């Protein structure tokens, strides 16, 4: 069965294509980080090589070997986060592509299709992109390319034009909560909190359920934001420099801090407008309520605009330090107690239209 949730239309489209044998030789899977692009790509590789009666069955030797990353015909490349030498990789290099380019010229070794997954294809160097373009221009009937991208505008337009574009949207929050409870045994209140925080990005929710560091990082990020709101200019500038160093080492990690702040300010806006039930950071409602009553609507909107501007500047490689200094120096001043991000507080959340607990 397909492991990816919240994408019924896309699954139907691919099931039809698989039955009729009309799948394209290259797909651009577009969507926000952790929305399920990787899971979908693996499922599709399984479906293409499945020997069971209902592909992707997940049970046949081929499906299992693909899930375990052991199938000779399914290769995945992505940026390394620097596990080996401590330095994060910024580009998918020519060397990375050269090797799979050679494999793509060979017939499948153990399955029906060779499947190449390039996760974060927008990070290919110019030369790597040109190599990919070359293989896409000369498609082989037994090779399928899956390019996974968050920011498709950073890809060569010629690469985009040779792929069929498929957009994965965030899954409905109740479906993510249901998945966490049913498939991963997460208790209801925590599943509800993680599903809301994920914004429908299933991969993030599943990672956060199994790796407590993600929630600890988020708690620290929110504590930092609240302490900066009460901090003087010196402390703000010092933090801007610290975050700029993070961005330089790992742009995604730096952007994640700003996205967490953005989510928090969105909640402040919701609370200010009387829509507290739609907030996602439901484990720190006390802080949200205090900030919403202390900040003006103009301040909240300006904070959201500046965060969005800073995120797009960082994506465009504008000087991170300058962008972050402007952001932090313009942040309004509000002295608040540190947020207590305890999952137990999820129970205190006000009712919302489609309550997570209603789903069974
Ligand atoms: Zn199978």
mmCIF file of C-alpha atoms and ligand atoms in Angstrom:
data_model
loop_
_atom_site.group_PDB
_atom_site.id
_atom_site.type_symbol
_atom_site.label_atom_id
_atom_site.label_comp_id
_atom_site.label_asym_id
_atom_site.label_seq_id
_atom_site.Cartn_x
_atom_site.Cartn_y
_atom_site.Cartn_z
ATOM 1 C CA UNK A 1 0.000 0.000 0.000
ATOM 2 C CA UNK A 2 0.974 3.608 -0.481
ATOM 3 C CA UNK A 3 2.538 4.905 2.735
ATOM 4 C CA UNK A 4 2.115 8.566 1.835
ATOM 5 C CA UNK A 5 -1.036 10.205 3.249
ATOM 6 C CA UNK A 6 -3.185 13.147 2.180
ATOM 7 C CA UNK A 7 -2.358 12.797 -1.550
ATOM 8 C CA UNK A 8 -5.309 10.727 -2.896
ATOM 9 C CA UNK A 9 -5.492 12.472 -6.313
ATOM 10 C CA UNK A 10 -1.799 11.969 -7.025
ATOM 11 C CA UNK A 11 -1.967 8.325 -5.992
ATOM 12 C CA UNK A 12 -4.943 7.731 -8.308
ATOM 13 C CA UNK A 13 -3.076 9.415 -11.155
ATOM 14 C CA UNK A 14 -0.020 7.190 -10.696
ATOM 15 C CA UNK A 15 -2.082 4.020 -10.227
ATOM 16 C CA UNK A 16 -3.751 4.686 -13.589
ATOM 17 C CA UNK A 17 -0.378 5.372 -15.202
ATOM 18 C CA UNK A 18 1.141 2.200 -13.729
ATOM 19 C CA UNK A 19 -1.740 0.040 -14.985
ATOM 20 C CA UNK A 20 -1.693 1.572 -18.444
ATOM 21 C CA UNK A 21 2.130 1.705 -18.629
ATOM 22 C CA UNK A 22 1.986 5.407 -19.437
ATOM 23 C CA UNK A 23 4.222 6.860 -16.726
ATOM 24 C CA UNK A 24 6.623 9.618 -17.764
ATOM 25 C CA UNK A 25 10.383 9.047 -17.618
ATOM 26 C CA UNK A 26 10.959 11.993 -15.269
ATOM 27 C CA UNK A 27 8.885 13.632 -12.542
ATOM 28 C CA UNK A 28 9.407 16.803 -10.588
ATOM 29 C CA UNK A 29 7.930 16.199 -7.138
ATOM 30 C CA UNK A 30 7.399 19.674 -5.698
ATOM 31 C CA UNK A 31 6.369 20.486 -2.123
ATOM 32 C CA UNK A 32 7.452 21.971 1.202
ATOM 33 C CA UNK A 33 10.141 20.195 3.265
ATOM 34 C CA UNK A 34 9.013 16.938 4.934
ATOM 35 C CA UNK A 35 5.628 16.896 3.164
ATOM 36 C CA UNK A 36 6.164 13.293 2.055
ATOM 37 C CA UNK A 37 8.068 13.646 -1.238
ATOM 38 C CA UNK A 38 10.702 11.103 -0.145
ATOM 39 C CA UNK A 39 8.108 8.571 1.016
ATOM 40 C CA UNK A 40 6.182 9.028 -2.219
ATOM 41 C CA UNK A 41 9.341 8.557 -4.320
ATOM 42 C CA UNK A 42 10.193 5.304 -2.512
ATOM 43 C CA UNK A 43 6.583 4.095 -2.900
ATOM 44 C CA UNK A 44 6.700 4.840 -6.599
ATOM 45 C CA UNK A 45 10.029 3.015 -6.999
ATOM 46 C CA UNK A 46 8.404 0.050 -5.204
ATOM 47 C CA UNK A 47 5.286 0.200 -7.396
ATOM 48 C CA UNK A 48 7.470 0.169 -10.542
ATOM 49 C CA UNK A 49 9.364 -2.929 -9.410
ATOM 50 C CA UNK A 50 6.764 -4.697 -7.230
ATOM 51 C CA UNK A 51 6.206 -8.421 -7.844
ATOM 52 C CA UNK A 52 3.053 -8.576 -5.670
ATOM 53 C CA UNK A 53 -0.535 -8.381 -6.887
ATOM 54 C CA UNK A 54 -1.303 -4.865 -5.591
ATOM 55 C CA UNK A 55 1.725 -2.619 -6.206
ATOM 56 C CA UNK A 56 3.292 -1.226 -4.126
ATOM 57 C CA UNK A 57 2.510 -4.218 -1.897
ATOM 58 C CA UNK A 58 5.281 -3.428 0.579
ATOM 59 C CA UNK A 59 5.686 -7.161 1.264
ATOM 60 C CA UNK A 60 7.382 -8.718 -1.777
ATOM 61 C CA UNK A 61 11.199 -9.075 -1.746
ATOM 62 C CA UNK A 62 11.522 -6.174 -4.190
ATOM 63 C CA UNK A 63 9.383 -3.778 -2.105
ATOM 64 C CA UNK A 64 11.255 -4.772 1.029
ATOM 65 C CA UNK A 65 14.693 -4.326 -0.500
ATOM 66 C CA UNK A 66 13.712 -0.880 -1.801
ATOM 67 C CA UNK A 67 12.381 0.156 1.639
ATOM 68 C CA UNK A 68 15.669 -0.988 3.190
ATOM 69 C CA UNK A 69 17.731 0.893 0.606
ATOM 70 C CA UNK A 70 19.279 -2.352 -0.653
ATOM 71 C CA UNK A 71 17.742 -2.644 -4.140
ATOM 72 C CA UNK A 72 20.410 -2.405 -6.845
ATOM 73 C CA UNK A 73 18.144 -0.482 -9.247
ATOM 74 C CA UNK A 74 16.935 2.240 -6.895
ATOM 75 C CA UNK A 75 19.415 4.984 -6.049
ATOM 76 C CA UNK A 76 18.862 8.103 -4.007
ATOM 77 C CA UNK A 77 21.170 11.086 -3.699
ATOM 78 C CA UNK A 78 20.858 14.186 -1.530
ATOM 79 C CA UNK A 79 22.992 16.793 0.202
ATOM 80 C CA UNK A 80 24.875 15.328 3.133
ATOM 81 C CA UNK A 81 24.135 17.124 6.412
ATOM 82 C CA UNK A 82 27.802 16.799 7.318
ATOM 83 C CA UNK A 83 27.567 13.596 9.382
ATOM 84 C CA UNK A 84 30.879 12.286 8.087
ATOM 85 C CA UNK A 85 33.290 15.202 8.193
ATOM 86 C CA UNK A 86 31.150 17.664 10.169
ATOM 87 C CA UNK A 87 30.784 19.971 7.153
ATOM 88 C CA UNK A 88 27.389 20.255 5.523
ATOM 89 C CA UNK A 89 27.404 19.941 1.737
ATOM 90 C CA UNK A 90 25.964 22.969 -0.114
ATOM 91 C CA UNK A 91 25.721 21.491 -3.611
ATOM 92 C CA UNK A 92 24.965 18.175 -5.261
ATOM 93 C CA UNK A 93 28.193 17.876 -7.188
ATOM 94 C CA UNK A 94 29.105 16.694 -10.654
ATOM 95 C CA UNK A 95 30.776 13.647 -9.058
ATOM 96 C CA UNK A 96 27.478 12.660 -7.380
ATOM 97 C CA UNK A 97 25.650 12.861 -10.716
ATOM 98 C CA UNK A 98 28.415 11.279 -12.839
ATOM 99 C CA UNK A 99 28.108 8.029 -10.952
ATOM 100 C CA UNK A 100 24.342 7.676 -11.342
ATOM 101 C CA UNK A 101 24.588 8.866 -14.939
ATOM 102 C CA UNK A 102 26.722 5.791 -15.644
ATOM 103 C CA UNK A 103 24.275 3.456 -13.813
ATOM 104 C CA UNK A 104 21.413 4.949 -15.832
ATOM 105 C CA UNK A 105 23.046 3.742 -19.033
ATOM 106 C CA UNK A 106 22.879 0.098 -17.851
ATOM 107 C CA UNK A 107 19.809 -2.174 -17.987
ATOM 108 C CA UNK A 108 18.034 -2.890 -14.667
ATOM 109 C CA UNK A 109 19.991 -5.410 -12.588
ATOM 110 C CA UNK A 110 17.291 -7.060 -10.487
ATOM 111 C CA UNK A 111 14.012 -5.238 -11.196
ATOM 112 C CA UNK A 112 12.017 -3.850 -14.122
ATOM 113 C CA UNK A 113 13.012 -0.185 -13.755
ATOM 114 C CA UNK A 114 16.027 1.722 -12.591
ATOM 115 C CA UNK A 115 14.773 4.590 -10.424
ATOM 116 C CA UNK A 116 16.973 7.575 -9.542
ATOM 117 C CA UNK A 117 15.807 9.897 -6.784
ATOM 118 C CA UNK A 118 17.497 13.295 -6.476
ATOM 119 C CA UNK A 119 16.320 14.735 -3.173
ATOM 120 C CA UNK A 120 16.826 18.508 -3.121
ATOM 121 C CA UNK A 121 17.449 18.692 -6.888
ATOM 122 C CA UNK A 122 17.532 22.511 -6.677
ATOM 123 C CA UNK A 123 20.894 22.104 -4.939
ATOM 124 C CA UNK A 124 22.604 20.641 -8.012
ATOM 125 C CA UNK A 125 25.637 22.595 -9.166
ATOM 126 C CA UNK A 126 25.376 24.161 -12.640
ATOM 127 C CA UNK A 127 27.473 21.372 -14.143
ATOM 128 C CA UNK A 128 25.481 18.657 -12.336
ATOM 129 C CA UNK A 129 22.248 20.236 -13.671
ATOM 130 C CA UNK A 130 23.595 20.153 -17.216
ATOM 131 C CA UNK A 131 24.495 16.486 -16.854
ATOM 132 C CA UNK A 132 20.971 15.708 -15.642
ATOM 133 C CA UNK A 133 19.567 17.711 -18.524
ATOM 134 C CA UNK A 134 21.520 15.518 -20.919
ATOM 135 C CA UNK A 135 20.094 12.274 -19.494
ATOM 136 C CA UNK A 136 16.575 13.727 -19.481
ATOM 137 C CA UNK A 137 16.968 14.625 -23.144
ATOM 138 C CA UNK A 138 17.782 11.015 -24.018
ATOM 139 C CA UNK A 139 15.221 9.024 -21.986
ATOM 140 C CA UNK A 140 15.649 5.297 -21.586
ATOM 141 C CA UNK A 141 12.444 3.189 -21.399
ATOM 142 C CA UNK A 142 13.563 1.381 -18.243
ATOM 143 C CA UNK A 143 14.721 4.433 -16.257
ATOM 144 C CA UNK A 144 12.558 6.772 -14.160
ATOM 145 C CA UNK A 145 13.978 9.996 -12.676
ATOM 146 C CA UNK A 146 12.374 11.543 -9.606
ATOM 147 C CA UNK A 147 13.550 15.068 -8.820
ATOM 148 C CA UNK A 148 12.395 16.187 -5.369
ATOM 149 C CA UNK A 149 12.345 19.961 -4.929
ATOM 150 C CA UNK A 150 11.244 22.592 -2.438
ATOM 151 C CA UNK A 151 12.255 25.722 -4.398
ATOM 152 C CA UNK A 152 11.671 24.843 -8.039
ATOM 153 C CA UNK A 153 12.609 28.352 -9.261
ATOM 154 C CA UNK A 154 16.231 27.451 -8.458
ATOM 155 C CA UNK A 155 16.215 24.650 -11.067
ATOM 156 C CA UNK A 156 17.237 25.184 -14.677
ATOM 157 C CA UNK A 157 14.012 25.900 -16.650
ATOM 158 C CA UNK A 158 15.201 23.390 -19.254
ATOM 159 C CA UNK A 159 15.328 20.680 -16.560
ATOM 160 C CA UNK A 160 11.833 21.627 -15.326
ATOM 161 C CA UNK A 161 10.429 21.499 -18.852
ATOM 162 C CA UNK A 162 11.610 17.915 -19.332
ATOM 163 C CA UNK A 163 9.862 16.599 -16.228
ATOM 164 C CA UNK A 164 6.207 16.070 -15.471
ATOM 165 C CA UNK A 165 5.381 18.295 -12.508
ATOM 166 C CA UNK A 166 3.542 16.836 -9.512
ATOM 167 C CA UNK A 167 2.785 19.015 -6.512
ATOM 168 C CA UNK A 168 2.457 17.462 -3.062
ATOM 169 C CA UNK A 169 0.414 19.604 -0.678
ATOM 170 C CA UNK A 170 0.390 19.306 3.118
ATOM 171 C CA UNK A 171 -1.986 16.606 4.362
ATOM 172 C CA UNK A 172 -5.056 17.566 6.429
ATOM 173 C CA UNK A 173 -4.003 17.940 10.099
ATOM 174 C CA UNK A 174 -6.549 15.344 11.396
ATOM 175 C CA UNK A 175 -5.127 12.774 8.948
ATOM 176 C CA UNK A 176 -1.599 13.395 10.228
ATOM 177 C CA UNK A 177 -2.798 13.061 13.842
ATOM 178 C CA UNK A 178 -4.609 9.822 12.931
ATOM 179 C CA UNK A 179 -1.488 8.439 11.255
ATOM 180 C CA UNK A 180 0.638 9.193 14.330
ATOM 181 C CA UNK A 181 -1.842 7.425 16.593
ATOM 182 C CA UNK A 182 -2.630 4.436 14.397
ATOM 183 C CA UNK A 183 0.701 3.678 12.751
ATOM 184 C CA UNK A 184 3.127 4.970 15.377
ATOM 185 C CA UNK A 185 1.158 4.558 18.631
ATOM 186 C CA UNK A 186 1.490 8.225 19.685
ATOM 187 C CA UNK A 187 -1.025 9.200 22.388
ATOM 188 C CA UNK A 188 -3.854 11.526 21.306
ATOM 189 C CA UNK A 189 -2.823 14.881 22.857
ATOM 190 C CA UNK A 190 0.761 14.600 21.606
ATOM 191 C CA UNK A 191 -0.403 13.440 18.161
ATOM 192 C CA UNK A 192 -2.721 16.478 17.988
ATOM 193 C CA UNK A 193 0.067 18.891 18.935
ATOM 194 C CA UNK A 194 2.616 17.377 16.534
ATOM 195 C CA UNK A 195 0.080 17.280 13.682
ATOM 196 C CA UNK A 196 -0.751 20.975 14.150
ATOM 197 C CA UNK A 197 2.910 21.952 14.449
ATOM 198 C CA UNK A 198 3.710 19.965 11.305
ATOM 199 C CA UNK A 199 1.188 21.997 9.299
ATOM 200 C CA UNK A 200 0.361 18.776 7.459
ATOM 201 C CA UNK A 201 4.003 17.917 6.717
ATOM 202 C CA UNK A 202 3.782 14.231 7.576
ATOM 203 C CA UNK A 203 7.528 13.607 7.499
ATOM 204 C CA UNK A 204 8.155 16.291 10.088
ATOM 205 C CA UNK A 205 5.389 14.957 12.366
ATOM 206 C CA UNK A 206 6.713 11.385 12.175
ATOM 207 C CA UNK A 207 10.306 12.522 12.838
ATOM 208 C CA UNK A 208 9.210 14.678 15.782
ATOM 209 C CA UNK A 209 7.241 11.759 17.246
ATOM 210 C CA UNK A 210 10.300 9.508 17.232
ATOM 211 C CA UNK A 211 13.109 12.032 17.837
ATOM 212 C CA UNK A 212 12.620 14.239 20.920
ATOM 213 C CA UNK A 213 15.423 16.553 19.745
ATOM 214 C CA UNK A 214 13.117 18.204 17.192
ATOM 215 C CA UNK A 215 10.684 19.313 19.904
ATOM 216 C CA UNK A 216 13.554 20.298 22.204
ATOM 217 C CA UNK A 217 15.026 22.453 19.417
ATOM 218 C CA UNK A 218 11.647 24.054 18.852
ATOM 219 C CA UNK A 219 11.236 24.778 22.597
ATOM 220 C CA UNK A 220 14.682 26.434 22.655
ATOM 221 C CA UNK A 221 13.884 28.419 19.496
ATOM 222 C CA UNK A 222 10.665 29.789 21.032
ATOM 223 C CA UNK A 223 12.406 30.566 24.346
ATOM 224 C CA UNK A 224 15.046 32.501 22.422
ATOM 225 C CA UNK A 225 12.369 34.471 20.556
ATOM 226 C CA UNK A 226 10.572 35.399 23.776
ATOM 227 C CA UNK A 227 13.801 36.388 25.509
ATOM 228 C CA UNK A 228 14.848 38.494 22.477
ATOM 229 C CA UNK A 229 11.520 40.351 22.648
ATOM 230 C CA UNK A 230 12.591 41.609 26.074
ATOM 231 C CA UNK A 231 16.297 42.007 25.225
ATOM 232 C CA UNK A 232 18.303 45.196 24.575
ATOM 233 C CA UNK A 233 19.882 46.048 21.214
ATOM 234 C CA UNK A 234 23.279 44.588 22.141
ATOM 235 C CA UNK A 235 21.847 41.176 22.935
ATOM 236 C CA UNK A 236 19.780 41.276 19.763
ATOM 237 C CA UNK A 237 22.826 42.081 17.615
ATOM 238 C CA UNK A 238 24.807 39.340 19.301
ATOM 239 C CA UNK A 239 22.081 36.817 18.509
ATOM 240 C CA UNK A 240 21.827 38.074 14.909
ATOM 241 C CA UNK A 241 25.547 37.284 14.491
ATOM 242 C CA UNK A 242 25.105 33.839 16.073
ATOM 243 C CA UNK A 243 22.158 32.954 13.825
ATOM 244 C CA UNK A 244 24.020 34.294 10.765
ATOM 245 C CA UNK A 245 26.832 31.807 11.528
ATOM 246 C CA UNK A 246 24.235 29.004 11.690
ATOM 247 C CA UNK A 247 22.830 30.094 8.308
ATOM 248 C CA UNK A 248 26.323 30.092 6.805
ATOM 249 C CA UNK A 249 26.970 26.539 8.017
ATOM 250 C CA UNK A 250 23.506 25.162 7.245
ATOM 251 C CA UNK A 251 20.993 27.422 5.538
ATOM 252 C CA UNK A 252 18.111 25.036 6.145
ATOM 253 C CA UNK A 253 18.740 24.935 9.917
ATOM 254 C CA UNK A 254 18.854 28.741 10.022
ATOM 255 C CA UNK A 255 15.659 29.042 7.993
ATOM 256 C CA UNK A 256 13.952 26.524 10.300
ATOM 257 C CA UNK A 257 14.510 28.909 13.259
ATOM 258 C CA UNK A 258 12.828 31.738 11.328
ATOM 259 C CA UNK A 259 9.967 29.462 10.222
ATOM 260 C CA UNK A 260 9.348 28.473 13.855
ATOM 261 C CA UNK A 261 9.208 32.178 14.788
ATOM 262 C CA UNK A 262 6.902 32.826 11.842
ATOM 263 C CA UNK A 263 4.505 30.107 13.032
ATOM 264 C CA UNK A 264 4.530 31.618 16.503
ATOM 265 C CA UNK A 265 3.737 35.152 15.239
ATOM 266 C CA UNK A 266 0.962 33.735 13.005
ATOM 267 C CA UNK A 267 -0.560 32.246 16.145
ATOM 268 C CA UNK A 268 -0.282 35.615 17.917
ATOM 269 C CA UNK A 269 -2.242 37.128 15.016
ATOM 270 C CA UNK A 270 -4.886 34.376 15.256
ATOM 271 C CA UNK A 271 -5.270 34.878 19.020
ATOM 272 C CA UNK A 272 -5.448 38.667 18.548
ATOM 273 C CA UNK A 273 -8.256 38.141 16.038
ATOM 274 C CA UNK A 274 -10.200 35.795 18.325
ATOM 275 C CA UNK A 275 -9.288 32.605 16.436
ATOM 276 C CA UNK A 276 -7.189 30.934 19.161
ATOM 277 C CA UNK A 277 -8.688 27.554 18.232
ATOM 278 C CA UNK A 278 -6.754 27.614 14.953
ATOM 279 C CA UNK A 279 -3.366 28.226 16.616
ATOM 280 C CA UNK A 280 -0.720 25.534 16.125
ATOM 281 C CA UNK A 281 1.618 26.202 19.069
ATOM 282 C CA UNK A 282 -1.097 24.978 21.423
ATOM 283 C CA UNK A 283 1.344 24.019 24.159
ATOM 284 C CA UNK A 284 2.275 27.648 24.831
ATOM 285 C CA UNK A 285 -1.138 29.319 24.800
ATOM 286 C CA UNK A 286 -0.268 31.375 27.915
ATOM 287 C CA UNK A 287 2.592 33.134 26.140
ATOM 288 C CA UNK A 288 0.533 33.551 22.960
ATOM 289 C CA UNK A 289 -2.310 35.136 24.941
ATOM 290 C CA UNK A 290 0.052 37.503 26.783
ATOM 291 C CA UNK A 291 1.827 38.610 23.607
ATOM 292 C CA UNK A 292 -1.475 38.997 21.736
ATOM 293 C CA UNK A 293 -2.818 41.332 24.418
ATOM 294 C CA UNK A 294 0.431 43.283 24.750
ATOM 295 C CA UNK A 295 1.289 43.716 21.021
ATOM 296 C CA UNK A 296 -0.677 45.890 18.597
ATOM 297 C CA UNK A 297 -2.077 44.482 15.360
ATOM 298 C CA UNK A 298 0.360 46.695 13.405
ATOM 299 C CA UNK A 299 3.329 45.271 15.349
ATOM 300 C CA UNK A 300 2.196 41.690 14.752
ATOM 301 C CA UNK A 301 1.687 42.217 11.014
ATOM 302 C CA UNK A 302 5.041 44.005 10.709
ATOM 303 C CA UNK A 303 6.789 41.134 12.529
ATOM 304 C CA UNK A 304 5.244 38.626 10.094
ATOM 305 C CA UNK A 305 6.192 40.712 7.040
ATOM 306 C CA UNK A 306 9.799 41.125 8.218
ATOM 307 C CA UNK A 307 10.165 37.412 8.928
ATOM 308 C CA UNK A 308 8.866 36.561 5.449
ATOM 309 C CA UNK A 309 11.243 39.130 3.898
ATOM 310 C CA UNK A 310 14.204 37.759 5.850
ATOM 311 C CA UNK A 311 13.409 34.189 4.806
ATOM 312 C CA UNK A 312 13.302 35.145 1.135
ATOM 313 C CA UNK A 313 16.522 37.175 1.473
ATOM 314 C CA UNK A 314 18.284 34.177 3.006
ATOM 315 C CA UNK A 315 16.946 31.944 0.206
ATOM 316 C CA UNK A 316 18.436 34.430 -2.298
ATOM 317 C CA UNK A 317 21.815 34.342 -0.505
ATOM 318 C CA UNK A 318 21.619 37.997 0.582
ATOM 319 C CA UNK A 319 24.038 38.733 3.502
ATOM 320 C CA UNK A 320 22.406 36.795 6.336
ATOM 321 C CA UNK A 321 23.967 38.913 9.075
ATOM 322 C CA UNK A 322 22.620 42.181 7.664
ATOM 323 C CA UNK A 323 19.155 40.694 7.043
ATOM 324 C CA UNK A 324 19.019 39.239 10.573
ATOM 325 C CA UNK A 325 20.247 42.468 12.195
ATOM 326 C CA UNK A 326 17.470 44.423 10.453
ATOM 327 C CA UNK A 327 14.942 41.783 11.555
ATOM 328 C CA UNK A 328 16.012 41.756 15.199
ATOM 329 C CA UNK A 329 16.511 45.511 15.585
ATOM 330 C CA UNK A 330 12.977 46.099 14.304
ATOM 331 C CA UNK A 331 11.389 43.465 16.501
ATOM 332 C CA UNK A 332 8.971 45.077 18.987
ATOM 333 C CA UNK A 333 9.823 45.050 22.712
ATOM 334 C CA UNK A 334 7.583 42.997 24.998
ATOM 335 C CA UNK A 335 8.736 41.507 28.294
ATOM 336 C CA UNK A 336 7.103 38.110 28.782
ATOM 337 C CA UNK A 337 7.755 35.049 30.942
ATOM 338 C CA UNK A 338 9.496 32.190 29.136
ATOM 339 C CA UNK A 339 7.013 29.910 27.308
ATOM 340 C CA UNK A 340 6.407 26.552 28.969
ATOM 341 C CA UNK A 341 6.265 24.221 25.987
ATOM 342 C CA UNK A 342 4.948 21.173 27.769
ATOM 343 C CA UNK A 343 2.923 18.751 25.738
ATOM 344 C CA UNK A 344 0.483 18.320 28.631
ATOM 345 C CA UNK A 345 -0.848 21.800 27.897
ATOM 346 C CA UNK A 346 -2.225 20.580 24.595
ATOM 347 C CA UNK A 347 -5.340 19.546 26.503
ATOM 348 C CA UNK A 348 -6.074 23.213 27.323
ATOM 349 C CA UNK A 349 -6.481 24.217 23.696
ATOM 350 C CA UNK A 350 -9.821 25.847 22.861
ATOM 351 C CA UNK A 351 -12.204 23.876 20.631
ATOM 352 C CA UNK A 352 -11.845 24.258 16.920
ATOM 353 C CA UNK A 353 -14.250 23.338 14.138
ATOM 354 C CA UNK A 354 -12.669 20.027 13.195
ATOM 355 C CA UNK A 355 -11.424 18.796 16.543
ATOM 356 C CA UNK A 356 -8.630 16.261 16.255
ATOM 357 C CA UNK A 357 -10.204 14.055 18.904
ATOM 358 C CA UNK A 358 -13.312 13.607 16.744
ATOM 359 C CA UNK A 359 -11.451 11.463 14.265
ATOM 360 C CA UNK A 360 -11.619 7.742 14.790
HETATM 361 ZN ZN1 LIG B 1 5.737 -5.412 -3.752
#
